[in-house]
Amino acid sequence: MKVSLDRDRCCSSGLCVSNAPEIFDQDDHDGLVRLRRTTFQPSEYPDLRLAAELCPCGAITVTEDTAPADGPAATGS
Ligand code: SF4
C-alpha cells in the first residue's frame, strides 16, 4: 500500500495523528501532516484507509497494491 499526502490540502486538524500516531505526525513549525515512515505492515492498512476516509480535507490518498500476476498464461494444445 502506498500513502500520498497533499500538504497543500492539509488543514492541520490532527485527526490522522490522533488515530494513528505511529504512522502520521504533524510538522512542529506549520502543523501540516507528514509521514513517520513510508513502508507499512498489512495490519496497519485498516488504519491507513480510515485516515484517508476521515481526513476532513481530503489530504490523504491510499493506493492499494496491485495483485501479483497469476503467472504465465496458459497455452493451448
Ligand atoms: S487528518 Fe487530514 S487535515 Fe488533519 S492533519 Fe491529517 S492530513 Fe491534515
GROMACS .gro file of C-alpha atoms and ligand atoms in nm:
model
   85
    1MET     CA    1   0.000   0.000   0.000
    2LYS     CA    2   0.120   0.347  -0.087
    3VAL     CA    3   0.020   0.659   0.102
    4SER     CA    4   0.031   1.003  -0.058
    5LEU     CA    5  -0.011   1.327   0.133
    6ASP     CA    6  -0.121   1.655  -0.020
    7ARG     CA    7   0.019   1.906   0.223
    8ASP     CA    8  -0.141   2.190   0.026
    9ARG     CA    9  -0.479   2.049   0.124
   10CYS     CA   10  -0.398   1.958   0.485
   11CYS     CA   11  -0.576   2.189   0.729
   12SER     CA   12  -0.379   2.067   1.032
   13SER     CA   13  -0.676   1.910   1.208
   14GLY     CA   14  -0.455   1.643   1.359
   15LEU     CA   15  -0.718   1.373   1.319
   16CYS     CA   16  -0.484   1.133   1.144
   17VAL     CA   17  -0.220   1.181   1.412
   18SER     CA   18  -0.474   1.118   1.686
   19ASN     CA   19  -0.592   0.797   1.523
   20ALA     CA   20  -0.257   0.660   1.407
   21PRO     CA   21   0.031   0.841   1.582
   22GLU     CA   22   0.274   0.568   1.487
   23ILE     CA   23   0.220   0.649   1.119
   24PHE     CA   24   0.133   1.019   1.097
   25ASP     CA   25   0.294   1.323   1.252
   26GLN     CA   26   0.249   1.698   1.229
   27ASP     CA   27   0.525   1.938   1.145
   28ASP     CA   28   0.631   2.130   1.454
   29HIS     CA   29   0.653   2.450   1.252
   30ASP     CA   30   0.338   2.461   1.042
   31GLY     CA   31   0.127   2.175   1.178
   32LEU     CA   32   0.097   2.009   0.840
   33VAL     CA   33   0.083   1.635   0.816
   34ARG     CA   34   0.385   1.421   0.742
   35LEU     CA   35   0.455   1.051   0.742
   36ARG     CA   36   0.678   0.898   1.003
   37ARG     CA   37   0.775   0.630   0.751
   38THR     CA   38   0.687   0.509   0.403
   39THR     CA   39   0.651   0.135   0.448
   40PHE     CA   40   0.357  -0.023   0.626
   41GLN     CA   41   0.257  -0.359   0.760
   42PRO     CA   42  -0.065  -0.518   0.633
   43SER     CA   43  -0.200  -0.494   0.987
   44GLU     CA   44  -0.181  -0.114   0.950
   45TYR     CA   45  -0.378  -0.098   0.627
   46PRO     CA   46  -0.716  -0.053   0.800
   47ASP     CA   47  -0.578   0.246   0.993
   48LEU     CA   48  -0.443   0.396   0.672
   49ARG     CA   49  -0.772   0.351   0.490
   50LEU     CA   50  -0.959   0.503   0.782
   51ALA     CA   51  -0.723   0.800   0.795
   52ALA     CA   52  -0.788   0.872   0.428
   53GLU     CA   53  -1.161   0.834   0.477
   54LEU     CA   54  -1.179   1.060   0.783
   55CYS     CA   55  -0.941   1.335   0.676
   56PRO     CA   56  -1.164   1.645   0.659
   57CYS     CA   57  -0.952   1.799   0.384
   58GLY     CA   58  -0.901   1.502   0.156
   59ALA     CA   59  -0.527   1.530   0.202
   60ILE     CA   60  -0.455   1.158   0.239
   61THR     CA   61  -0.471   0.916  -0.052
   62VAL     CA   62  -0.406   0.546  -0.016
   63THR     CA   63  -0.329   0.332  -0.316
   64GLU     CA   64  -0.377  -0.039  -0.284
   65ASP     CA   65  -0.105  -0.268  -0.410
   66THR     CA   66  -0.188  -0.437  -0.734
   67ALA     CA   67  -0.233  -0.810  -0.714
   68PRO     CA   68   0.060  -1.010  -0.841
   69ALA     CA   69   0.023  -1.160  -1.182
   70ASP     CA   70  -0.111  -1.511  -1.194
   71GLY     CA   71   0.196  -1.642  -1.366
   72PRO     CA   72   0.237  -1.728  -1.731
   73ALA     CA   73  -0.076  -1.752  -1.936
   74ALA     CA   74  -0.192  -2.099  -2.015
   75THR     CA   75  -0.117  -2.209  -2.365
   76GLY     CA   76  -0.349  -2.408  -2.582
   77SER     CA   77  -0.258  -2.752  -2.707
   78SF4     S1   78  -0.646   1.446   0.913
   78SF4    FE1   79  -0.606   1.543   0.715
   78SF4     S2   80  -0.622   1.761   0.754
   78SF4    FE2   81  -0.596   1.661   0.953
   78SF4     S3   82  -0.372   1.667   0.992
   78SF4    FE3   83  -0.422   1.469   0.895
   78SF4     S4   84  -0.389   1.507   0.674
   78SF4    FE4   85  -0.405   1.708   0.773
   0.00000   0.00000   0.00000
